Amino acid sequence: MPTWGNLGFQDSASPLMEQLTFFHDHAMIVLILITTFVGYMMASLFFNSLTNRFLLENQTIEIIWTILPAVILIFIALPSLRLLYLLDEVNSPSVTLKTIGHQWYWSYEYSDFLQVEFDSYMIPTTDLPESGFRLLEVDNRTVLPMNTQIRVLITAADVIHSWTVPALGVKADAVPGRLNQVSFMINRPGLFYGQCSEICGANHSFMPIVLESVPTNSFLNWISSMAD
C-alpha cells in the first residue's frame, strides 16, 4: 500500500501491474525528453538576439516537426494498445470470484466452492486493532490463492461502484444489471488494499477492499472451513 512521500505507484503484485509500471516509465521518459528539448529551444530563443534566416519559412523543418511527433506517438501508442489487450485477456481462470457492490459494503461469492458467500464491512475506527489501518480494514478479508489465474465478475445491487485494487492493476465499475470482468494473477503473498473509486453516496469512503493472498494449500483449507 502507499506510504507517506510515495510519489509513484504501489509495488506491483501481479504481472499486469508490472507492465503498467513499465509503460508509465516508458511514457514518462518520452515526455521528459520532449519537455527538455522544447524548454531548451524556448530558452535559446528568449536569450538570443540573433535570427537564423534559414529557420524562417523553411519547408524542411516543417516536415521534420510534423513527422517526428507522429513517430513519437507511434512509440507510445503501440505499447499502450498491447497493454490494453493484455488487460482484457482472461486465460482459463482457476478461480472465479463474484463481487457485488452495495451501499456501502462489498459482498463476495465463491461459486466454484459450494456457494461460499459473505459480506465485507469496514471496521470502524473505534473497533480498530492497534496494528490496523484506518478506513482500510474489513471484518471479512477476501482470501485468494497466489500464482493462480483469478477471474472476478463485478456488479452492483443499487448504484454504480468501482472495485479497485491498485497493487494488482485492477479497476472495474460495478454497474447494476451488468457484469464486468477482470482477470489477474497475484505473484506474492500479502495483504492488498483497495477502495471504491466511484462516488456512490454518503459512505463512499467507507467501503474498502482487502485481498489476502495465500499459498494454494492455505486457500483450500480456508475455503473448506468456510464451506463447513
Coordinates of C-alpha atoms in Angstrom, one line a residue:
M1 CA 0.0 0.0 0.0
P2 CA 1.2 3.6 -0.4
T3 CA 3.2 5.3 2.3
W4 CA 4.0 8.9 3.2
G5 CA 6.0 10.6 0.5
N6 CA 5.3 7.9 -2.1
L7 CA 5.1 9.7 -5.4
G8 CA 5.0 6.7 -7.7
F9 CA 2.8 3.6 -8.0
Q10 CA 2.5 1.0 -5.3
D11 CA 4.8 -2.0 -5.6
S12 CA 3.3 -4.4 -8.1
A13 CA 1.8 -7.7 -7.0
S14 CA 0.8 -9.0 -10.4
P15 CA 2.3 -9.3 -13.9
L16 CA -0.3 -6.8 -15.3
M17 CA 0.7 -4.1 -12.8
E18 CA 4.4 -4.7 -13.7
Q19 CA 3.5 -4.0 -17.3
L20 CA 1.5 -0.9 -16.3
T21 CA 4.5 0.4 -14.4
F22 CA 6.9 -0.3 -17.3
F23 CA 4.5 1.6 -19.7
H24 CA 4.3 4.5 -17.2
D25 CA 8.1 4.7 -17.1
H26 CA 8.3 4.5 -20.9
A27 CA 5.8 7.3 -21.4
M28 CA 7.5 9.5 -18.7
I29 CA 10.9 9.1 -20.4
V30 CA 9.4 10.3 -23.7
L31 CA 7.6 13.2 -22.1
I32 CA 10.7 14.3 -20.1
L33 CA 12.8 14.3 -23.3
I34 CA 10.3 16.3 -25.2
T35 CA 9.8 18.8 -22.4
T36 CA 13.6 19.2 -22.0
F37 CA 14.1 19.7 -25.8
V38 CA 11.2 22.2 -26.1
G39 CA 12.4 24.1 -23.0
Y40 CA 15.9 24.3 -24.4
M41 CA 14.6 25.7 -27.7
M42 CA 12.4 28.3 -26.0
A43 CA 15.3 29.4 -23.7
S44 CA 17.6 29.7 -26.7
L45 CA 15.0 31.9 -28.4
F46 CA 14.5 34.1 -25.4
F47 CA 18.2 34.8 -24.7
N48 CA 19.4 35.0 -28.3
S49 CA 19.1 38.4 -30.1
L50 CA 20.1 36.9 -33.4
T51 CA 17.8 35.4 -36.0
N52 CA 18.5 32.4 -38.2
R53 CA 17.2 33.4 -41.6
F54 CA 17.2 29.8 -42.8
L55 CA 14.8 28.9 -40.0
L56 CA 12.1 31.2 -41.3
E57 CA 9.6 29.8 -43.9
N58 CA 11.7 26.6 -44.0
Q59 CA 9.8 23.7 -45.6
T60 CA 12.3 21.1 -44.4
I61 CA 12.0 21.9 -40.8
E62 CA 8.2 22.0 -41.0
I63 CA 8.2 18.5 -42.5
I64 CA 10.5 17.3 -39.7
W65 CA 8.4 18.7 -36.9
T66 CA 5.3 17.1 -38.4
I67 CA 6.8 13.7 -39.0
L68 CA 8.8 13.4 -35.7
P69 CA 5.8 13.9 -33.3
A70 CA 3.9 11.2 -35.4
V71 CA 6.8 8.8 -34.9
I72 CA 6.9 9.6 -31.2
L73 CA 3.2 9.0 -30.9
I74 CA 3.6 5.6 -32.5
F75 CA 6.2 4.6 -30.0
I76 CA 3.7 5.5 -27.2
A77 CA 0.6 4.0 -28.9
L78 CA 1.9 0.6 -29.8
P79 CA 2.9 -0.5 -26.2
S80 CA -0.4 1.1 -25.0
L81 CA -2.5 -1.0 -27.3
R82 CA -0.6 -4.1 -26.4
L83 CA -1.2 -3.5 -22.8
L84 CA -4.9 -2.7 -23.3
Y85 CA -5.4 -6.1 -24.9
L86 CA -3.4 -7.8 -22.2
L87 CA -5.6 -6.3 -19.5
D88 CA -8.8 -7.6 -21.2
E89 CA -7.4 -11.1 -21.7
V90 CA -8.8 -13.9 -19.5
N91 CA -6.6 -17.0 -19.6
S92 CA -8.5 -20.1 -18.4
P93 CA -9.2 -18.9 -14.8
S94 CA -8.8 -21.5 -12.0
V95 CA -10.9 -19.5 -9.5
T96 CA -13.9 -17.2 -10.2
L97 CA -14.9 -14.6 -7.6
K98 CA -18.1 -12.7 -7.8
T99 CA -18.1 -9.2 -6.3
I100 CA -21.2 -7.2 -5.6
G101 CA -21.2 -3.6 -4.5
H102 CA -23.7 -2.3 -2.1
Q103 CA -24.3 1.0 -0.2
W104 CA -21.9 0.8 1.5
Y105 CA -20.1 -2.6 1.6
W106 CA -18.9 -5.4 -0.7
S107 CA -20.2 -8.9 -0.8
Y108 CA -18.3 -11.8 -2.3
E109 CA -19.3 -15.2 -3.7
Y110 CA -17.0 -18.2 -4.4
S111 CA -19.4 -20.1 -6.6
D112 CA -16.7 -22.7 -7.6
F113 CA -16.8 -24.0 -4.0
L114 CA -20.3 -24.9 -2.8
Q115 CA -21.6 -21.4 -2.9
V116 CA -19.4 -19.8 -0.2
E117 CA -20.5 -16.1 0.2
F118 CA -20.0 -13.4 2.8
D119 CA -20.3 -9.6 3.3
S120 CA -17.2 -7.4 3.9
Y121 CA -17.7 -4.3 6.0
M122 CA -15.2 -1.7 7.1
I123 CA -14.1 -2.0 10.7
P124 CA -15.0 1.3 12.5
T125 CA -12.1 3.3 13.9
T126 CA -13.4 2.7 17.5
D127 CA -13.0 -1.1 17.0
L128 CA -9.8 -1.0 15.0
P129 CA -6.8 -3.0 16.4
E130 CA -3.6 -1.2 17.1
S131 CA -1.9 -2.6 14.1
G132 CA -4.9 -1.9 11.7
F133 CA -5.1 0.8 9.0
R134 CA -7.8 3.4 9.5
L135 CA -10.6 3.2 6.8
L136 CA -9.0 0.2 5.2
E137 CA -9.5 -2.8 7.4
V138 CA -12.5 -5.1 6.9
D139 CA -14.2 -7.7 9.1
N140 CA -14.0 -10.4 6.4
R141 CA -11.0 -10.4 4.1
T142 CA -11.2 -11.8 0.6
V143 CA -8.8 -14.7 0.5
L144 CA -7.3 -15.7 -2.8
P145 CA -4.6 -18.2 -3.9
M146 CA -1.3 -16.8 -5.2
N147 CA 0.2 -17.8 -8.5
T148 CA -3.3 -18.7 -9.7
Q149 CA -5.2 -17.2 -12.6
I150 CA -8.3 -15.5 -11.0
R151 CA -11.3 -14.0 -12.7
V152 CA -13.5 -11.5 -10.9
L153 CA -17.1 -10.9 -12.0
I154 CA -18.2 -7.4 -10.8
T155 CA -21.7 -6.0 -10.4
A156 CA -23.7 -3.8 -8.0
A157 CA -27.0 -4.1 -6.3
D158 CA -28.0 -0.4 -6.1
V159 CA -25.8 2.3 -7.6
I160 CA -22.6 2.4 -9.6
H161 CA -19.5 1.4 -7.6
S162 CA -15.9 0.7 -8.7
W163 CA -13.8 -2.3 -7.5
T164 CA -10.2 -1.1 -7.4
V165 CA -7.0 -2.7 -6.1
P166 CA -4.0 -0.6 -7.2
A167 CA -1.3 -3.1 -6.4
L168 CA -2.9 -5.6 -8.8
G169 CA -3.5 -3.0 -11.6
V170 CA -7.3 -3.8 -11.4
K171 CA -10.1 -1.3 -11.6
A172 CA -13.6 -2.0 -12.9
D173 CA -17.0 -0.3 -12.5
A174 CA -19.7 -2.3 -10.6
V175 CA -22.9 -1.4 -12.5
P176 CA -26.4 -2.6 -11.5
G177 CA -27.7 -5.1 -14.0
R178 CA -24.4 -5.6 -15.7
L179 CA -21.4 -7.9 -15.2
N180 CA -17.9 -6.6 -15.7
Q181 CA -15.0 -8.9 -15.7
V182 CA -11.3 -8.6 -14.7
S183 CA -8.6 -11.2 -14.6
F184 CA -5.3 -11.2 -12.7
M185 CA -2.7 -13.4 -11.0
I186 CA -1.2 -12.5 -7.7
N187 CA 2.5 -13.4 -7.7
R188 CA 3.4 -12.8 -4.0
P189 CA 1.7 -13.3 -0.6
G190 CA 0.4 -10.4 1.4
L191 CA -2.5 -8.0 2.1
F192 CA -3.6 -5.8 -0.8
Y193 CA -5.9 -2.8 -0.1
G194 CA -8.3 -1.1 -2.3
Q195 CA -11.3 1.2 -2.1
C196 CA -14.4 2.1 -4.1
S197 CA -13.4 4.5 -6.8
E198 CA -16.8 5.7 -8.0
I199 CA -18.7 8.3 -5.8
C200 CA -21.6 6.2 -4.7
G201 CA -23.2 8.1 -1.8
A202 CA -22.7 9.4 1.7
N203 CA -20.5 6.5 2.8
H204 CA -18.5 6.1 -0.4
S205 CA -15.2 6.4 1.5
F206 CA -16.1 3.7 3.9
M207 CA -16.3 0.5 1.8
P208 CA -12.7 -0.7 1.5
I209 CA -11.4 -3.8 -0.2
V210 CA -8.9 -6.2 1.4
L211 CA -7.4 -9.1 -0.6
E212 CA -5.4 -11.7 1.3
S213 CA -3.0 -13.6 -0.9
V214 CA -2.0 -17.0 0.5
P215 CA -0.5 -20.3 -0.8
T216 CA -2.9 -22.7 -2.5
N217 CA -3.0 -25.2 0.3
S218 CA -3.8 -22.4 2.8
F219 CA -6.6 -21.2 0.5
L220 CA -8.1 -24.7 0.2
N221 CA -8.0 -25.1 4.0
W222 CA -9.8 -21.7 4.4
I223 CA -12.4 -22.4 1.7
S224 CA -13.1 -25.8 3.4
S225 CA -13.6 -24.2 6.7
M226 CA -16.0 -21.6 5.1
A227 CA -18.0 -24.3 3.3
D228 CA -18.5 -26.1 6.6

